[in-house]
């Protein structure tokens, strides 16, 4: 398996190191309150002051994912390592908007998007926006029990202002955007100018933007979404994704924007590892 990832990573320049763990399903209720009195904004910036505010127990959800397991500490370390590398790309290359995708469904990209956003938002003055960009499954919106409307669909349809759809959370650094209701086919929405304008607006108002996207294969969405974003990370589940599918997925992403792979589903003590670096070096987990 490590040889497979070694060969795959060699085919791309500027590969992002990959870390892995195996999250399980978890869902908690989200409490919604009226317009936020405290926005957590700095420097007098009030562009997000009117966002609705919700309570999202992500920290509790992370603990629940590893209940009865000794993998929590390892997972925390993996997320911090991934966060460090993304922050380095942000500083070195000015990358602010990252898409997390996968070849097919069931590889864990939504849980990784959610947990990574929570990890990044723990940094001081690191304002993070997590977007549910999957109109078909709305997996992130359902997992966090986000308001169904307005959301990204309403923004891209011109039926909602950005700050009316985005919600603040009890973590002053973390903001969320549900998928909302799509009035047009997703490919048409992401091909329109409003998507590019929205991502530009996000880059101006947030320090880091993560987009939970649909799977790559058999859909045009990710290619259209990536055109407006700075980078793409592909989530790969151990013993789940076939090599041919991953190679096909990687070929459909702009090589300049493909940052690397997150190898998910690795059990502690497993013989499987992860590959990283442009020279294809392999490190065992």
Coordinates of C-alpha atoms in Angstrom, one line a residue:
X1 CA 0.0 0.0 0.0
X2 CA 2.8 2.4 0.9
X3 CA 4.4 1.7 -2.5
X4 CA 1.1 2.6 -4.2
X5 CA 1.0 6.0 -2.5
X6 CA 4.7 6.4 -3.1
X7 CA 4.2 6.1 -6.8
X8 CA 1.1 8.2 -6.8
X9 CA 2.8 11.0 -4.9
X10 CA 5.8 11.0 -7.2
X11 CA 3.4 11.9 -10.1
X12 CA 2.6 15.3 -8.5
X13 CA 4.8 18.2 -7.5
X14 CA 4.4 20.0 -4.2
X15 CA 2.8 17.1 -2.4
X16 CA 1.3 17.7 1.0
X17 CA 2.3 15.2 3.7
X18 CA -0.5 12.9 4.6
X19 CA -1.6 11.7 8.0
X20 CA -4.3 9.2 8.9
X21 CA -6.8 7.9 11.4
X22 CA -10.1 6.1 11.4
X23 CA -13.1 8.3 12.6
X24 CA -16.5 6.7 13.3
X25 CA -19.9 8.2 12.8
X26 CA -20.9 10.8 15.4
X27 CA -23.7 13.4 15.5
X28 CA -24.8 15.9 18.1
X29 CA -27.6 18.4 18.3
X30 CA -26.8 22.0 17.5
X31 CA -28.3 24.9 19.4
X32 CA -29.2 28.0 17.4
X33 CA -29.5 31.4 19.1
X34 CA -30.5 34.9 17.8
X35 CA -28.0 37.2 16.0
X36 CA -24.7 37.1 17.8
X37 CA -24.0 39.8 20.2
X38 CA -20.3 38.9 20.2
X39 CA -18.8 38.1 16.8
X40 CA -15.2 37.4 17.8
X41 CA -14.1 39.8 15.1
X42 CA -10.9 41.9 15.5
X43 CA -9.7 45.3 14.3
X44 CA -13.2 46.7 14.3
X45 CA -14.3 44.5 11.5
X46 CA -18.0 44.0 11.7
X47 CA -18.7 42.4 8.3
X48 CA -19.7 39.2 10.1
X49 CA -21.2 40.8 13.1
X50 CA -24.8 39.9 12.0
X51 CA -24.2 36.2 11.5
X52 CA -26.4 33.8 13.4
X53 CA -24.7 32.1 16.2
X54 CA -24.9 28.4 17.0
X55 CA -23.4 26.0 19.5
X56 CA -21.6 23.1 17.9
X57 CA -20.0 20.6 20.3
X58 CA -17.3 19.5 17.9
X59 CA -14.8 18.8 20.7
X60 CA -17.3 16.4 22.3
X61 CA -17.9 14.8 18.9
X62 CA -14.2 14.2 18.4
X63 CA -14.0 12.5 21.8
X64 CA -17.0 10.4 20.9
X65 CA -15.4 9.2 17.7
X66 CA -12.7 7.6 19.7
X67 CA -14.7 6.5 22.8
X68 CA -13.3 3.2 24.1
X69 CA -10.2 3.5 21.9
X70 CA -6.6 4.6 22.6
X71 CA -6.4 6.4 19.2
X72 CA -7.5 9.9 20.3
X73 CA -4.0 11.1 21.2
X74 CA -2.6 9.7 17.9
X75 CA -5.4 11.4 15.9
X76 CA -4.8 14.7 17.7
X77 CA -1.2 14.6 16.7
X78 CA -2.0 13.7 13.1
X79 CA -4.4 16.7 12.8
X80 CA -1.8 19.0 14.4
X81 CA 0.8 17.8 11.9
X82 CA -1.6 18.3 9.0
X83 CA -2.6 21.7 10.3
X84 CA 1.1 22.7 10.5
X85 CA 1.8 21.8 6.9
X86 CA -1.3 23.6 5.7
X87 CA -0.4 26.7 7.7
X88 CA 3.1 26.5 6.1
X89 CA 1.5 26.5 2.6
X90 CA -0.6 29.4 3.6
X91 CA 2.4 31.4 4.6
X92 CA 4.7 30.3 1.8
X93 CA 2.2 30.3 -1.1
X94 CA -0.6 32.4 0.2
X95 CA -3.1 29.5 0.2
X96 CA -6.3 30.3 2.0
X97 CA -9.0 28.1 0.4
X98 CA -8.6 24.4 0.4
X99 CA -11.0 21.7 -1.0
X100 CA -11.1 18.3 0.7
X101 CA -12.5 15.6 -1.6
X102 CA -12.2 11.9 -2.3
X103 CA -12.5 9.5 -5.1
X104 CA -15.8 8.0 -4.0
X105 CA -18.2 8.2 -1.1
X106 CA -17.4 6.7 2.3
X107 CA -13.7 7.7 2.6
X108 CA -14.2 10.0 5.6
X109 CA -13.6 13.4 4.0
X110 CA -16.5 15.1 5.9
X111 CA -15.3 14.0 9.3
X112 CA -11.7 15.0 8.4
X113 CA -13.0 18.4 7.1
X114 CA -14.9 19.0 10.4
X115 CA -12.1 17.9 12.7
X116 CA -9.4 19.8 10.7
X117 CA -11.5 23.0 10.8
X118 CA -11.9 22.6 14.6
X119 CA -8.1 22.0 14.9
X120 CA -7.2 25.1 12.8
X121 CA -9.7 27.3 14.7
X122 CA -7.8 26.5 18.0
X123 CA -4.9 28.7 16.7
X124 CA -4.9 32.2 18.1
X125 CA -6.6 34.7 15.7
X126 CA -7.1 32.1 13.0
X127 CA -10.6 32.7 11.7
X128 CA -11.7 29.6 9.9
X129 CA -14.7 29.0 7.6
X130 CA -15.9 25.5 6.9
X131 CA -18.2 25.1 3.9
X132 CA -20.5 22.3 3.0
X133 CA -20.0 22.2 -0.8
X134 CA -21.8 18.9 -1.4
X135 CA -25.4 19.7 -2.4
X136 CA -26.2 16.1 -3.1
X137 CA -25.4 14.5 0.3
X138 CA -25.2 17.7 2.6
X139 CA -23.2 15.4 4.8
X140 CA -21.5 18.2 6.8
X141 CA -24.8 20.0 7.3
X142 CA -26.4 16.9 8.6
X143 CA -23.5 15.9 10.8
X144 CA -23.5 19.3 12.5
X145 CA -27.3 19.8 12.3
X146 CA -26.8 23.1 10.6
X147 CA -29.7 25.3 9.5
X148 CA -30.9 24.1 6.2
X149 CA -31.4 27.6 4.8
X150 CA -30.0 30.0 3.8
X151 CA -26.7 28.3 2.9
X152 CA -24.3 28.1 0.0
X153 CA -27.0 27.3 -2.5
X154 CA -28.8 30.6 -1.7
X155 CA -25.6 32.6 -1.9
X156 CA -24.8 31.2 -5.3
X157 CA -28.3 31.7 -6.5
X158 CA -28.2 35.3 -5.4
X159 CA -31.0 34.8 -2.9
X160 CA -28.9 35.5 0.3
X161 CA -26.1 37.8 1.4
X162 CA -23.0 36.1 2.6
X163 CA -23.3 37.1 6.2
X164 CA -26.9 36.1 6.3
X165 CA -26.0 32.5 5.4
X166 CA -22.8 32.0 7.4
X167 CA -23.2 31.1 11.0
X168 CA -20.8 31.9 13.9
X169 CA -20.1 29.3 16.6
X170 CA -19.3 29.2 20.2
X171 CA -15.7 29.0 19.1
X172 CA -15.0 32.7 18.1
X173 CA -12.6 31.5 15.4
X174 CA -14.9 29.0 13.7
X175 CA -17.6 29.8 11.2
X176 CA -19.8 27.4 9.3
X177 CA -21.8 27.4 6.1
X178 CA -24.4 24.8 5.3
X179 CA -25.1 23.5 1.8
X180 CA -28.5 25.2 1.7
X181 CA -30.9 24.7 -1.1
X182 CA -29.6 24.6 -4.7
X183 CA -32.0 26.2 -7.2
X184 CA -29.9 25.0 -10.1
X185 CA -27.8 21.9 -10.8
X186 CA -24.5 22.1 -8.8
X187 CA -22.3 22.2 -11.8
X188 CA -24.1 25.3 -13.1
X189 CA -23.8 27.0 -9.7
X190 CA -20.0 26.3 -9.4
X191 CA -19.4 27.3 -13.0
X192 CA -21.0 30.7 -12.4
X193 CA -19.2 33.9 -11.4
X194 CA -20.8 34.0 -8.0
X195 CA -18.7 31.0 -6.8
X196 CA -15.5 32.7 -7.7
X197 CA -16.7 36.0 -6.2
X198 CA -17.8 34.2 -3.0
X199 CA -14.4 32.4 -2.5
X200 CA -12.7 35.7 -3.1
X201 CA -14.9 37.4 -0.4
X202 CA -14.1 34.5 1.9
X203 CA -10.4 34.9 1.4
X204 CA -10.7 38.5 2.3
X205 CA -12.8 37.9 5.5
X206 CA -11.3 34.7 6.8
X207 CA -7.8 33.5 7.4
X208 CA -8.5 29.9 6.2
X209 CA -11.3 28.4 4.2
X210 CA -12.0 24.6 4.0
X211 CA -14.6 23.2 1.6
X212 CA -16.1 19.8 2.0
X213 CA -16.8 18.8 -1.6
X214 CA -18.5 15.9 -3.3
X215 CA -16.3 13.0 -4.6
X216 CA -14.4 13.6 -7.7
X217 CA -15.4 10.7 -9.9
X218 CA -18.4 10.9 -12.2
X219 CA -19.1 14.5 -11.2
X220 CA -18.0 17.8 -12.7
X221 CA -18.4 19.7 -9.4
X222 CA -14.9 19.4 -7.9
X223 CA -13.1 20.6 -11.1
X224 CA -15.3 23.6 -11.2
X225 CA -15.0 24.3 -7.5
X226 CA -11.2 23.9 -7.6
X227 CA -10.9 26.6 -10.3
X228 CA -11.7 29.2 -7.7
X229 CA -9.8 27.7 -4.7
X230 CA -6.1 27.5 -4.0
X231 CA -5.6 23.8 -3.4
X232 CA -7.1 20.3 -3.3
X233 CA -6.5 17.5 -0.8
X234 CA -7.7 14.0 -1.6
X235 CA -8.9 11.8 1.3
X236 CA -8.1 8.1 0.8
X237 CA -9.5 5.4 3.1
X238 CA -7.2 2.4 3.8
X239 CA -8.4 -0.9 2.2
X240 CA -11.3 1.0 0.6
X241 CA -10.0 2.9 -2.4
X242 CA -8.7 1.1 -5.4
X243 CA -5.5 2.3 -7.0
X244 CA -7.1 2.8 -10.4
X245 CA -9.8 5.0 -8.9
X246 CA -7.3 7.2 -7.1
X247 CA -5.1 7.6 -10.1
X248 CA -8.1 8.6 -12.2
X249 CA -9.2 11.0 -9.5
X250 CA -5.7 12.6 -9.3
X251 CA -5.6 13.0 -13.1
X252 CA -8.8 15.1 -12.9
X253 CA -7.3 17.7 -10.6
X254 CA -5.1 20.4 -11.8
X255 CA -1.6 19.2 -10.9
X256 CA -0.6 22.7 -9.6
X257 CA -3.5 22.6 -7.1
X258 CA -3.2 19.0 -6.0
X259 CA -1.5 19.3 -2.6
X260 CA -1.5 15.7 -1.6
X261 CA -3.3 12.9 0.1
X262 CA -4.7 12.2 3.6
X263 CA -4.5 8.5 4.3
X264 CA -7.5 7.7 6.5
X265 CA -8.5 4.5 8.3
X266 CA -5.1 3.5 9.7
X267 CA -5.2 1.5 12.9
X268 CA -2.6 1.9 15.6
X269 CA 0.1 -0.7 15.1
X270 CA -0.9 -1.4 11.5
X271 CA 1.7 -2.2 9.0
X272 CA 0.3 0.4 6.7
X273 CA 1.9 3.8 6.6
X274 CA 1.7 7.0 4.7
X275 CA 4.0 8.5 2.0
X276 CA 5.0 12.1 1.9
X277 CA 7.4 14.5 0.3
X278 CA 8.2 15.2 -3.4
X279 CA 10.9 12.6 -3.3
X280 CA 8.4 10.0 -2.4
X281 CA 9.9 9.1 0.9
X282 CA 7.8 6.7 3.0
X283 CA 7.3 6.9 6.8
X284 CA 5.6 4.1 8.7
X285 CA 2.9 5.1 11.2

